[in-house]
mmCIF file of C-alpha atoms and ligand atoms in Angstrom:
data_model
loop_
_atom_site.group_PDB
_atom_site.id
_atom_site.type_symbol
_atom_site.label_atom_id
_atom_site.label_comp_id
_atom_site.label_asym_id
_atom_site.label_seq_id
_atom_site.Cartn_x
_atom_site.Cartn_y
_atom_site.Cartn_z
ATOM 1 C CA UNK A 1 38.461 68.396 -15.554
ATOM 2 C CA UNK A 2 42.118 67.925 -16.826
ATOM 3 C CA UNK A 3 42.242 71.747 -18.814
ATOM 4 C CA UNK A 4 45.636 73.000 -18.397
ATOM 5 C CA UNK A 5 47.422 69.532 -17.658
ATOM 6 C CA UNK A 6 49.958 68.264 -19.629
ATOM 7 C CA UNK A 7 49.908 64.509 -21.060
ATOM 8 C CA UNK A 8 51.965 63.420 -18.166
ATOM 9 C CA UNK A 9 49.614 65.131 -15.720
ATOM 10 C CA UNK A 10 46.442 63.624 -17.395
ATOM 11 C CA UNK A 11 47.990 60.175 -17.214
ATOM 12 C CA UNK A 12 48.941 60.351 -13.982
ATOM 13 C CA UNK A 13 45.489 61.704 -12.714
ATOM 14 C CA UNK A 14 44.105 58.776 -14.283
ATOM 15 C CA UNK A 15 46.540 56.480 -12.862
ATOM 16 C CA UNK A 16 48.101 55.382 -15.997
ATOM 17 C CA UNK A 17 51.697 56.875 -15.709
ATOM 18 C CA UNK A 18 52.748 54.273 -18.544
ATOM 19 C CA UNK A 19 51.316 56.134 -21.316
ATOM 20 C CA UNK A 20 54.088 58.759 -20.885
ATOM 21 C CA UNK A 21 57.185 56.756 -20.539
ATOM 22 C CA UNK A 22 56.364 54.082 -23.359
ATOM 23 C CA UNK A 23 59.260 52.700 -24.969
ATOM 24 C CA UNK A 24 57.241 52.031 -28.078
ATOM 25 C CA UNK A 25 53.658 54.232 -27.822
ATOM 26 C CA UNK A 26 50.713 51.964 -27.403
ATOM 27 C CA UNK A 27 47.866 52.365 -29.502
ATOM 28 C CA UNK A 28 44.412 52.757 -28.023
ATOM 29 C CA UNK A 29 41.246 51.622 -29.256
ATOM 30 C CA UNK A 30 39.360 52.840 -31.293
ATOM 31 C CA UNK A 31 42.195 52.951 -34.023
ATOM 32 C CA UNK A 32 41.961 51.256 -37.548
ATOM 33 C CA UNK A 33 45.341 49.678 -37.261
ATOM 34 C CA UNK A 34 44.054 47.563 -34.324
ATOM 35 C CA UNK A 35 41.479 46.197 -36.735
ATOM 36 C CA UNK A 36 43.579 44.936 -39.094
ATOM 37 C CA UNK A 37 45.023 41.155 -39.864
ATOM 38 C CA UNK A 38 48.841 41.234 -39.735
ATOM 39 C CA UNK A 39 51.028 39.776 -41.909
ATOM 40 C CA UNK A 40 53.433 36.660 -41.491
ATOM 41 C CA UNK A 41 56.947 37.683 -40.893
ATOM 42 C CA UNK A 42 58.932 36.309 -43.760
ATOM 43 C CA UNK A 43 62.463 36.757 -42.330
ATOM 44 C CA UNK A 44 63.869 36.912 -38.472
ATOM 45 C CA UNK A 45 66.126 39.840 -38.816
ATOM 46 C CA UNK A 46 67.973 42.071 -36.530
ATOM 47 C CA UNK A 47 64.922 44.679 -36.806
ATOM 48 C CA UNK A 48 62.369 41.963 -35.935
ATOM 49 C CA UNK A 49 64.638 41.153 -32.763
ATOM 50 C CA UNK A 50 65.002 44.622 -31.967
ATOM 51 C CA UNK A 51 61.337 45.364 -32.090
ATOM 52 C CA UNK A 52 60.401 42.169 -30.184
ATOM 53 C CA UNK A 53 62.840 43.355 -27.264
ATOM 54 C CA UNK A 54 61.094 46.699 -27.412
ATOM 55 C CA UNK A 55 57.789 44.868 -27.005
ATOM 56 C CA UNK A 56 58.734 43.063 -24.068
ATOM 57 C CA UNK A 57 60.060 46.022 -22.537
ATOM 58 C CA UNK A 58 56.693 47.967 -23.237
ATOM 59 C CA UNK A 59 54.983 45.252 -21.714
ATOM 60 C CA UNK A 60 57.110 44.804 -18.394
ATOM 61 C CA UNK A 61 56.954 48.830 -18.185
ATOM 62 C CA UNK A 62 53.188 49.105 -18.700
ATOM 63 C CA UNK A 63 53.028 46.553 -16.788
ATOM 64 C CA UNK A 64 51.320 44.038 -18.952
ATOM 65 C CA UNK A 65 51.510 40.183 -19.389
ATOM 66 C CA UNK A 66 51.022 40.245 -22.942
ATOM 67 C CA UNK A 67 51.643 42.780 -26.143
ATOM 68 C CA UNK A 68 51.218 42.199 -29.721
ATOM 69 C CA UNK A 69 52.820 44.104 -32.578
ATOM 70 C CA UNK A 70 49.676 45.627 -33.762
ATOM 71 C CA UNK A 71 49.269 47.506 -30.453
ATOM 72 C CA UNK A 72 52.340 49.232 -31.276
ATOM 73 C CA UNK A 73 51.352 50.142 -34.984
ATOM 74 C CA UNK A 74 53.504 47.222 -36.782
ATOM 75 C CA UNK A 75 51.233 44.992 -38.621
ATOM 76 C CA UNK A 76 53.397 42.137 -38.366
ATOM 77 C CA UNK A 77 52.553 38.686 -36.620
ATOM 78 C CA UNK A 78 54.833 39.012 -33.380
ATOM 79 C CA UNK A 79 53.528 38.531 -29.914
ATOM 80 C CA UNK A 80 55.512 38.820 -26.613
ATOM 81 C CA UNK A 81 54.191 37.687 -23.181
ATOM 82 C CA UNK A 82 55.159 36.571 -19.655
ATOM 83 C CA UNK A 83 52.338 35.333 -17.519
ATOM 84 C CA UNK A 84 54.462 34.444 -14.432
ATOM 85 C CA UNK A 85 52.371 36.572 -11.599
ATOM 86 C CA UNK A 86 53.756 34.891 -8.445
ATOM 87 C CA UNK A 87 55.907 37.311 -6.374
ATOM 88 C CA UNK A 88 59.380 36.413 -6.537
ATOM 89 C CA UNK A 89 59.211 34.067 -9.329
ATOM 90 C CA UNK A 90 61.556 34.121 -12.088
ATOM 91 C CA UNK A 91 60.245 36.042 -15.319
ATOM 92 C CA UNK A 92 59.625 33.808 -18.287
ATOM 93 C CA UNK A 93 59.342 36.298 -21.425
ATOM 94 C CA UNK A 94 58.210 34.429 -24.431
ATOM 95 C CA UNK A 95 58.308 36.046 -27.993
ATOM 96 C CA UNK A 96 56.378 34.418 -30.542
ATOM 97 C CA UNK A 97 56.647 35.044 -34.075
ATOM 98 C CA UNK A 98 53.994 33.835 -36.468
ATOM 99 C CA UNK A 99 52.202 31.839 -33.611
ATOM 100 C CA UNK A 100 49.376 29.464 -34.788
ATOM 101 C CA UNK A 101 46.963 27.620 -32.481
ATOM 102 C CA UNK A 102 47.033 24.018 -33.551
ATOM 103 C CA UNK A 103 44.986 22.292 -30.897
ATOM 104 C CA UNK A 104 42.192 23.795 -28.536
ATOM 105 C CA UNK A 105 40.344 21.899 -25.679
ATOM 106 C CA UNK A 106 36.492 21.641 -25.609
ATOM 107 C CA UNK A 107 36.790 22.581 -21.901
ATOM 108 C CA UNK A 108 36.650 26.250 -21.512
ATOM 109 C CA UNK A 109 37.825 28.958 -19.089
ATOM 110 C CA UNK A 110 36.283 32.096 -18.252
ATOM 111 C CA UNK A 111 38.859 35.110 -17.021
ATOM 112 C CA UNK A 112 38.287 38.585 -16.483
ATOM 113 C CA UNK A 113 40.494 40.319 -19.671
ATOM 114 C CA UNK A 114 41.835 43.722 -20.111
ATOM 115 C CA UNK A 115 43.975 45.155 -22.598
ATOM 116 C CA UNK A 116 46.795 47.738 -22.830
ATOM 117 C CA UNK A 117 44.944 49.367 -25.698
ATOM 118 C CA UNK A 118 41.817 49.517 -23.529
ATOM 119 C CA UNK A 119 42.921 50.724 -20.414
ATOM 120 C CA UNK A 120 40.867 50.511 -17.332
ATOM 121 C CA UNK A 121 38.182 48.487 -18.885
ATOM 122 C CA UNK A 122 37.776 44.741 -17.950
ATOM 123 C CA UNK A 123 35.456 42.085 -18.911
ATOM 124 C CA UNK A 124 34.760 38.336 -18.734
ATOM 125 C CA UNK A 125 35.724 36.124 -21.715
ATOM 126 C CA UNK A 126 35.090 32.488 -22.336
ATOM 127 C CA UNK A 127 37.818 30.704 -24.417
ATOM 128 C CA UNK A 128 39.111 27.141 -24.562
ATOM 129 C CA UNK A 129 40.994 26.367 -21.232
ATOM 130 C CA UNK A 130 44.115 24.555 -23.003
ATOM 131 C CA UNK A 131 45.505 25.583 -26.231
ATOM 132 C CA UNK A 132 48.472 23.869 -28.358
ATOM 133 C CA UNK A 133 50.644 26.351 -29.822
ATOM 134 C CA UNK A 134 53.209 26.430 -32.875
ATOM 135 C CA UNK A 135 55.672 29.470 -33.087
ATOM 136 C CA UNK A 136 59.302 30.823 -33.903
ATOM 137 C CA UNK A 137 61.536 32.160 -31.561
ATOM 138 C CA UNK A 138 63.588 35.233 -32.121
ATOM 139 C CA UNK A 139 66.444 33.010 -33.581
ATOM 140 C CA UNK A 140 63.956 31.377 -35.688
ATOM 141 C CA UNK A 141 63.911 28.006 -33.911
ATOM 142 C CA UNK A 142 60.434 26.465 -34.111
ATOM 143 C CA UNK A 143 58.533 25.620 -30.879
ATOM 144 C CA UNK A 144 55.227 23.621 -30.231
ATOM 145 C CA UNK A 145 53.830 23.567 -26.733
ATOM 146 C CA UNK A 146 50.852 23.322 -24.686
ATOM 147 C CA UNK A 147 49.504 26.288 -22.421
ATOM 148 C CA UNK A 148 46.776 26.013 -20.021
ATOM 149 C CA UNK A 149 45.364 28.695 -17.353
ATOM 150 C CA UNK A 150 46.161 32.153 -17.865
ATOM 151 C CA UNK A 151 49.122 31.540 -20.549
ATOM 152 C CA UNK A 152 46.506 29.940 -22.806
ATOM 153 C CA UNK A 153 44.069 32.934 -22.266
ATOM 154 C CA UNK A 154 46.714 35.193 -22.789
ATOM 155 C CA UNK A 155 48.174 33.537 -25.961
ATOM 156 C CA UNK A 156 44.738 33.452 -27.511
ATOM 157 C CA UNK A 157 44.268 37.138 -26.679
ATOM 158 C CA UNK A 158 47.396 38.186 -28.153
ATOM 159 C CA UNK A 159 46.843 35.898 -31.622
ATOM 160 C CA UNK A 160 43.267 37.421 -31.632
ATOM 161 C CA UNK A 161 45.242 40.826 -31.983
ATOM 162 C CA UNK A 162 47.256 39.817 -34.992
ATOM 163 C CA UNK A 163 43.508 39.129 -36.443
ATOM 164 C CA UNK A 164 42.211 42.367 -35.860
ATOM 165 C CA UNK A 165 40.339 41.379 -33.035
ATOM 166 C CA UNK A 166 39.936 42.867 -29.609
ATOM 167 C CA UNK A 167 38.570 41.152 -26.392
ATOM 168 C CA UNK A 168 35.431 43.578 -26.641
ATOM 169 C CA UNK A 169 34.564 42.061 -29.597
ATOM 170 C CA UNK A 170 33.426 38.983 -27.646
ATOM 171 C CA UNK A 171 30.907 41.281 -25.673
ATOM 172 C CA UNK A 172 27.554 42.303 -26.618
ATOM 173 C CA UNK A 173 26.996 45.477 -28.528
ATOM 174 C CA UNK A 174 25.659 47.603 -25.755
ATOM 175 C CA UNK A 175 28.653 46.958 -23.461
ATOM 176 C CA UNK A 176 31.189 46.977 -26.676
ATOM 177 C CA UNK A 177 29.852 50.743 -27.497
ATOM 178 C CA UNK A 178 29.941 51.800 -24.107
ATOM 179 C CA UNK A 179 33.459 51.036 -23.799
ATOM 180 C CA UNK A 180 34.256 52.310 -26.941
ATOM 181 C CA UNK A 181 32.579 55.803 -26.111
ATOM 182 C CA UNK A 182 34.652 55.947 -22.965
ATOM 183 C CA UNK A 183 37.846 55.332 -24.853
ATOM 184 C CA UNK A 184 36.918 58.012 -27.538
ATOM 185 C CA UNK A 185 36.734 60.448 -24.696
ATOM 186 C CA UNK A 186 39.962 59.194 -22.860
ATOM 187 C CA UNK A 187 41.737 59.494 -26.273
ATOM 188 C CA UNK A 188 40.373 63.115 -26.572
ATOM 189 C CA UNK A 189 41.911 63.972 -22.984
ATOM 190 C CA UNK A 190 45.064 62.684 -23.712
ATOM 191 C CA UNK A 191 45.283 64.559 -27.003
ATOM 192 C CA UNK A 192 44.320 67.630 -25.253
ATOM 193 C CA UNK A 193 47.020 67.178 -22.553
ATOM 194 C CA UNK A 194 49.552 66.541 -25.379
ATOM 195 C CA UNK A 195 48.667 69.533 -27.394
ATOM 196 C CA UNK A 196 49.318 72.020 -24.043
HETATM 197 ZN ZN1 ZN B 1 45.032 43.190 -25.763
#
């Protein structure tokens, strides 16, 4: 029971302290904004750059390895990621604007995925193990590169967000509904905590 606790206490009880100190609040499933296809960025302005920086900060703070703009309620095709996980390794933040997968391997990989918009829920998802991606950086320079391993999975997960697709959409209906019901309950608890 979380009655009588504030949002911070609820989040702390749930081991999710990032919820109350997010630079940009992250939307939680179910939310209609997480189901929408996002628009291309037409002009890489200071606003876009500021947004991307905030997204990186929000992602590192969570901590997470990827974040897509719709997760903070901005329906534009921007993702940030950093899949460097080794202790002591230099961070490798990437900002991808209008990312597109231009090629993918027939070979697949299975990773246990999670999502900052669906905290505490994880499931195995099968995806192509290698992808080639075309994107623009925050300065408008075009890049094309191949990714494998966790990077490939994370990029596909984030690009899915731009198309209104979540990792739970790869699961069977029963499992997806179970997670959605638990998330509805979780959101009620957070909302109740904030109201107090
Ligand atoms: Zn996600």
